[in-house]
Coordinates of C-alpha atoms in Angstrom, one line a residue:
M1 CA 6.6 -21.4 11.1
T2 CA 4.9 -21.6 7.9
V3 CA 2.9 -19.1 5.1
L4 CA 1.0 -21.9 3.0
V5 CA 0.0 -19.7 -0.8
S6 CA -2.5 -20.8 -2.7
G7 CA -2.5 -20.4 -6.6
G8 CA 1.3 -19.9 -6.0
A9 CA 2.1 -20.5 -9.2
G10 CA 0.1 -18.4 -10.5
Y11 CA 1.0 -14.8 -11.8
I12 CA 1.1 -12.9 -9.0
G13 CA 0.8 -16.0 -6.5
S14 CA 4.8 -16.8 -7.7
H15 CA 5.5 -13.3 -7.2
M16 CA 4.4 -13.5 -4.2
V17 CA 6.3 -16.6 -3.1
W18 CA 9.9 -15.1 -4.7
A19 CA 9.2 -11.9 -2.6
L20 CA 8.1 -14.1 0.8
I21 CA 11.5 -16.5 -0.1
D22 CA 13.7 -13.2 -0.9
A23 CA 12.1 -12.2 3.3
G24 CA 13.3 -15.0 4.8
E25 CA 10.4 -17.1 5.0
Q26 CA 9.1 -20.5 4.5
V27 CA 6.9 -21.3 2.3
V28 CA 4.3 -24.1 1.6
V29 CA 2.6 -23.8 -2.2
V30 CA -0.7 -25.5 -3.3
D31 CA -1.8 -25.5 -6.7
R32 CA -4.1 -27.6 -8.8
L33 CA -1.4 -26.1 -12.0
S34 CA -4.8 -25.1 -14.0
T35 CA -3.6 -22.6 -15.2
G36 CA -0.2 -21.5 -13.1
F37 CA 3.3 -23.5 -13.5
E38 CA 5.4 -25.6 -11.6
W39 CA 8.6 -23.8 -12.7
A40 CA 7.0 -20.4 -12.0
V41 CA 7.4 -21.6 -8.6
A42 CA 11.2 -20.7 -6.5
P43 CA 13.1 -23.8 -6.0
E44 CA 13.4 -22.8 -2.1
A45 CA 9.3 -23.2 -1.5
K46 CA 7.5 -26.9 -1.2
L47 CA 5.0 -27.6 -4.0
I48 CA 2.1 -29.3 -3.4
R49 CA -0.7 -30.0 -6.1
A50 CA -3.5 -29.6 -5.1
D51 CA -7.3 -28.1 -5.2
I52 CA -8.5 -25.8 -2.3
A53 CA -11.3 -27.4 -2.9
D54 CA -10.8 -30.7 -1.3
T55 CA -10.2 -29.6 3.0
Q56 CA -9.1 -32.7 4.3
T57 CA -6.1 -32.6 2.2
I58 CA -5.7 -28.7 3.0
A59 CA -6.1 -29.5 7.5
E60 CA -3.3 -32.2 6.5
I61 CA -1.1 -30.2 4.7
I62 CA -1.2 -27.0 7.3
K63 CA -0.7 -28.8 10.4
A64 CA 2.2 -31.0 8.6
H65 CA 3.8 -27.8 7.7
D66 CA 3.1 -25.8 10.8
I67 CA 1.4 -23.1 8.4
E68 CA 1.2 -19.8 10.7
A69 CA -0.9 -18.0 7.1
I70 CA -2.5 -18.1 4.5
V71 CA -1.9 -15.9 1.1
H72 CA -4.6 -16.9 -0.8
F73 CA -4.8 -16.2 -4.5
A74 CA -6.3 -19.7 -6.0
G75 CA -9.1 -18.6 -8.3
S76 CA -11.0 -16.8 -11.5
I77 CA -10.4 -14.1 -13.0
S78 CA -12.1 -12.8 -16.3
V79 CA -15.0 -11.0 -15.7
P80 CA -15.9 -11.4 -19.8
E81 CA -15.9 -15.3 -18.5
S82 CA -17.6 -14.9 -15.5
I83 CA -20.3 -13.1 -16.8
T84 CA -20.7 -17.0 -19.5
D85 CA -19.6 -18.6 -17.0
P86 CA -20.7 -17.6 -13.3
L87 CA -21.4 -20.6 -11.9
G88 CA -18.3 -22.0 -11.9
Y89 CA -16.8 -18.2 -10.7
Y90 CA -18.9 -18.9 -7.6
Q91 CA -17.5 -22.4 -7.4
N92 CA -14.3 -21.2 -7.6
N93 CA -13.8 -18.1 -5.9
T94 CA -16.7 -18.5 -3.6
V95 CA -17.9 -22.0 -2.4
N96 CA -13.6 -22.6 -3.0
S97 CA -12.7 -19.9 -0.5
L98 CA -15.5 -20.8 2.0
G99 CA -13.9 -24.7 2.5
L100 CA -10.0 -23.1 2.8
I101 CA -11.4 -20.1 5.2
R102 CA -13.3 -22.9 7.5
T103 CA -10.3 -25.1 7.4
A104 CA -7.6 -22.4 8.0
I105 CA -10.1 -21.8 11.6
A106 CA -10.1 -25.4 12.2
T107 CA -6.5 -25.9 11.7
G108 CA -5.8 -23.1 14.3
V109 CA -4.3 -20.3 11.1
R110 CA -4.8 -17.1 12.8
N111 CA -3.5 -14.5 9.7
F112 CA -5.4 -14.9 6.2
V113 CA -4.6 -12.6 3.4
F114 CA -6.9 -12.8 0.7
S115 CA -6.5 -11.2 -3.5
S116 CA -9.9 -9.3 -4.0
T117 CA -10.4 -6.7 -7.0
A118 CA -11.5 -3.3 -7.4
A119 CA -14.4 -5.1 -9.3
V120 CA -16.8 -5.3 -6.3
Y121 CA -17.0 -1.8 -6.8
G122 CA -18.4 -2.0 -9.9
D123 CA -19.0 1.8 -11.3
P124 CA -18.1 3.2 -9.1
E125 CA -20.2 6.4 -8.4
G126 CA -19.5 10.1 -7.2
D127 CA -15.6 10.8 -7.2
Q128 CA -12.6 9.4 -7.9
P129 CA -9.8 7.9 -7.0
V130 CA -12.4 5.1 -4.8
T131 CA -11.9 4.8 -0.7
E132 CA -12.7 1.9 0.2
T133 CA -15.9 3.6 1.8
A134 CA -17.7 3.5 -2.0
L135 CA -20.6 1.8 -2.1
T136 CA -19.3 -2.5 -3.6
L137 CA -22.1 -2.7 -6.2
P138 CA -20.4 -5.9 -9.1
Q139 CA -21.6 -5.9 -12.2
S140 CA -19.7 -9.1 -12.7
P141 CA -20.3 -12.7 -11.7
Y142 CA -15.8 -11.9 -10.8
G143 CA -16.6 -8.9 -8.2
A144 CA -19.4 -10.5 -7.2
S145 CA -18.1 -13.2 -6.0
K146 CA -14.8 -12.1 -4.6
L147 CA -16.9 -9.4 -2.2
M148 CA -19.1 -12.7 -1.0
T149 CA -15.8 -14.1 0.0
E150 CA -15.3 -10.6 1.6
T151 CA -18.3 -11.1 3.4
M152 CA -17.3 -14.3 5.1
L153 CA -13.8 -13.0 6.0
A154 CA -15.3 -10.6 8.7
D155 CA -18.3 -12.6 9.9
A156 CA -15.8 -15.4 10.5
A157 CA -13.4 -12.4 12.0
A158 CA -16.1 -11.1 14.1
A159 CA -17.0 -14.9 15.2
H160 CA -12.9 -16.2 15.7
D161 CA -9.6 -15.9 16.9
F162 CA -9.1 -14.7 13.2
R163 CA -7.7 -11.8 11.3
Y164 CA -7.8 -11.0 7.5
A165 CA -6.6 -8.5 5.2
A166 CA -9.1 -8.4 2.1
L167 CA -6.4 -6.5 -0.6
R168 CA -8.7 -5.1 -3.6
Y169 CA -6.3 -4.7 -6.7
F170 CA -6.7 -2.6 -9.2
N171 CA -5.3 -3.3 -12.7
V172 CA -2.5 -5.5 -12.1
S173 CA 0.6 -5.8 -15.3
G174 CA 4.7 -6.4 -15.3
A175 CA 6.5 -8.9 -14.1
D176 CA 9.5 -9.1 -11.8
P177 CA 12.5 -7.3 -11.9
K178 CA 14.6 -9.8 -11.7
G179 CA 12.9 -11.5 -14.9
R180 CA 12.4 -14.6 -12.0
T181 CA 7.9 -14.9 -13.4
G182 CA 6.2 -12.8 -14.7
Q183 CA 2.7 -13.6 -16.8
S184 CA 2.3 -16.3 -18.4
T185 CA -0.9 -18.2 -19.0
R186 CA -1.2 -18.3 -22.5
G187 CA -5.1 -16.7 -23.8
A188 CA -4.4 -14.5 -20.2
A189 CA -7.1 -11.1 -21.2
N190 CA -4.7 -8.0 -19.4
L191 CA -4.9 -4.7 -21.5
I192 CA -0.4 -4.9 -20.6
K193 CA 0.1 -8.3 -21.3
V194 CA -2.2 -8.4 -24.6
A195 CA -0.2 -5.4 -26.0
T196 CA 3.1 -6.7 -25.1
E197 CA 2.2 -10.2 -26.7
A198 CA 0.7 -8.2 -30.2
A199 CA 4.1 -5.9 -30.0
M200 CA 6.3 -9.5 -29.6
G201 CA 4.0 -10.9 -32.4
K202 CA 2.8 -13.4 -30.4
R203 CA -1.1 -11.9 -32.1
D204 CA -1.9 -10.6 -35.2
R205 CA -3.3 -7.4 -33.6
I206 CA -5.5 -6.2 -30.8
E207 CA -9.3 -5.4 -29.5
V208 CA -9.8 -2.2 -28.0
F209 CA -13.9 -2.6 -26.5
G210 CA -15.0 0.9 -26.7
T211 CA -13.8 4.0 -27.9
D212 CA -17.2 6.3 -27.0
Y213 CA -16.8 6.2 -22.6
P214 CA -16.8 9.7 -21.5
T215 CA -13.0 10.0 -20.9
R216 CA -10.5 11.9 -22.3
D217 CA -10.2 9.8 -25.5
G218 CA -12.7 7.8 -25.5
T219 CA -11.7 4.1 -24.0
C220 CA -11.6 3.6 -20.0
V221 CA -9.4 4.3 -17.9
R222 CA -7.6 2.0 -14.7
D223 CA -5.2 2.6 -12.2
F224 CA -1.9 -0.4 -13.3
I225 CA -0.4 -1.3 -10.4
H226 CA 3.2 -3.2 -11.0
V227 CA 2.7 -6.8 -9.0
T228 CA 5.5 -6.4 -7.3
D229 CA 3.9 -3.0 -5.6
L230 CA 1.4 -5.5 -5.5
V231 CA 3.2 -8.0 -3.2
A232 CA 4.8 -6.1 -1.5
A233 CA 1.4 -4.4 0.3
H234 CA 0.7 -8.4 0.7
L235 CA 4.0 -8.7 2.9
D236 CA 3.3 -5.7 4.3
A237 CA 0.0 -6.8 5.3
L238 CA 1.3 -9.8 6.6
T239 CA 3.3 -8.3 8.7
Y240 CA 0.5 -6.2 10.6
L241 CA -1.6 -8.9 11.1
R242 CA 1.4 -10.2 12.5
A243 CA 2.1 -7.4 14.8
G244 CA -1.9 -7.5 16.1
G245 CA -3.7 -5.6 13.4
E246 CA -7.1 -5.8 12.8
S247 CA -9.1 -7.3 10.1
L248 CA -8.8 -4.3 7.0
I249 CA -9.7 -3.7 3.4
A250 CA -7.5 -2.3 1.6
N251 CA -6.8 -0.8 -2.5
C252 CA -4.0 -1.7 -3.8
G253 CA -3.1 1.3 -6.8
Y254 CA -1.6 4.0 -7.8
G255 CA -4.0 6.8 -7.7
R256 CA -3.4 7.7 -10.8
G257 CA -5.4 6.7 -13.9
Y258 CA -4.6 5.8 -17.8
T259 CA -6.6 5.4 -20.7
V260 CA -6.8 2.4 -23.2
R261 CA -4.9 4.0 -25.7
E262 CA -2.5 5.9 -23.4
V263 CA -1.5 2.2 -22.8
L264 CA -0.8 1.2 -26.4
D265 CA 0.9 3.6 -26.9
A266 CA 3.4 3.4 -24.8
V267 CA 4.2 -0.3 -25.5
R268 CA 4.3 0.9 -28.8
R269 CA 6.9 3.7 -28.1
I270 CA 8.8 1.3 -25.8
S271 CA 9.3 -1.6 -28.5
G272 CA 10.1 0.3 -30.6
R273 CA 7.3 -1.9 -32.7
D274 CA 4.1 -1.7 -34.2
F275 CA 0.5 -3.8 -34.1
E276 CA -2.4 -3.5 -35.5
I277 CA -5.5 -2.1 -33.2
C278 CA -8.9 -2.3 -34.4
L279 CA -11.6 -0.7 -32.8
G280 CA -14.9 -2.6 -31.3
G281 CA -17.9 -2.2 -29.1
R282 CA -17.9 -2.5 -25.6
R283 CA -18.3 -5.8 -23.3
D284 CA -20.6 -6.4 -20.9
G285 CA -19.0 -5.8 -17.7
D286 CA -16.4 -2.9 -18.2
I287 CA -16.3 0.5 -16.6
V288 CA -16.2 3.5 -17.4
S289 CA -13.0 4.3 -14.7
S290 CA -11.5 2.7 -12.1
V291 CA -8.7 4.1 -10.0
A292 CA -7.7 3.4 -6.2
D293 CA -7.3 5.9 -3.5
S294 CA -3.9 4.0 -1.4
T295 CA -4.6 6.5 1.6
R296 CA -5.5 3.4 3.6
A297 CA -2.8 0.9 3.2
R298 CA 0.1 3.8 3.1
T299 CA -0.7 4.3 6.7
V300 CA -2.4 1.4 7.9
L301 CA 0.0 -1.2 6.2
E302 CA 3.2 1.0 5.8
W303 CA 3.2 0.1 2.1
S304 CA 5.3 2.0 0.3
P305 CA 5.4 1.6 -4.3
R306 CA 8.6 1.7 -5.6
H307 CA 7.7 0.9 -9.2
D308 CA 4.7 3.8 -9.6
D309 CA 5.6 4.0 -13.2
I310 CA 3.9 3.1 -16.3
D311 CA 7.0 3.2 -18.6
E312 CA 8.7 0.2 -15.9
I313 CA 5.4 -1.6 -16.4
V314 CA 5.2 -1.9 -19.7
A315 CA 9.2 -2.0 -20.0
S316 CA 9.3 -5.1 -17.4
A317 CA 6.5 -7.4 -20.2
L318 CA 8.1 -6.8 -22.7
A319 CA 11.0 -8.1 -21.2
W320 CA 9.1 -11.1 -19.7
E321 CA 7.3 -11.2 -22.7
S322 CA 11.3 -11.6 -24.5
A323 CA 12.2 -14.2 -21.9
L324 CA 9.3 -16.6 -22.9
L325 CA 9.9 -16.3 -26.5
R326 CA 13.8 -17.4 -26.1
S327 CA 12.3 -19.9 -23.3
N328 CA 9.3 -21.8 -25.3
Q329 CA 7.6 -21.6 -21.2
Q330 CA 4.8 -20.9 -22.1
T331 CA 1.7 -23.2 -22.6

């Protein structure tokens, strides 16, 4: 039995592949390599260059490799980009996911773990941390496209012998502690990625979007989760589904937020380097604060994060940037 990882050559997907290999699983990666890297895939996994939109090829892969579960990462992830290219996001994140879900059900795959996002909540109203029962009012096509896929999964699970776990990520950051993979896409917009690039001299400055938010220092608040803990939650979700667990939605975050300024201060302190910070206006689609209540993941999935430390997250990201500079693997 084998696990298919869509988008397994990308940032989070490549970490997932390494985690599955470390756990003794057989893994097939499907990635069109539009933003991912062949070198990021664990050599023990089989990489097939294909697009999940090609449902005939996906069906053939599932049958040929006796795929028992799918972990679905393939998709587009930028809030600002989704605002300028909404139809592209609905195509890649929603329509293509529909094809993958339909193909999974048609070929007898019963277990499906989906890479969702806290962007489905929009600007959370009421108390934080945010629970999974909070209203879902996405403020960007990115969040809406992911929420549509969650809806399709729920309806499919109600109609078929099919179960899923949709994990709503908060702000994923950091890199593999063993240095095997990390965030490598040039032009990535993740705050810690951008800040560590600035610290390493890859960017001449970093821009802060909005300094007048109603927070402790005027900048947005985010719950940053180490990518290694995030993929551990996926492994726990897969174990849960295999044991017959019911379909579920679960937040993945630590329940503690940091402002943009606090993150930049941490990068400066840990790197020992200064870099220019430019203060700009708010961006469309950005929200004030987003912090996870991850009680469901911790109790139902028995998830136990081990890297809940902003300094550790930043240090691992800096180590990866240093590795990229040495190897010149970033494109």
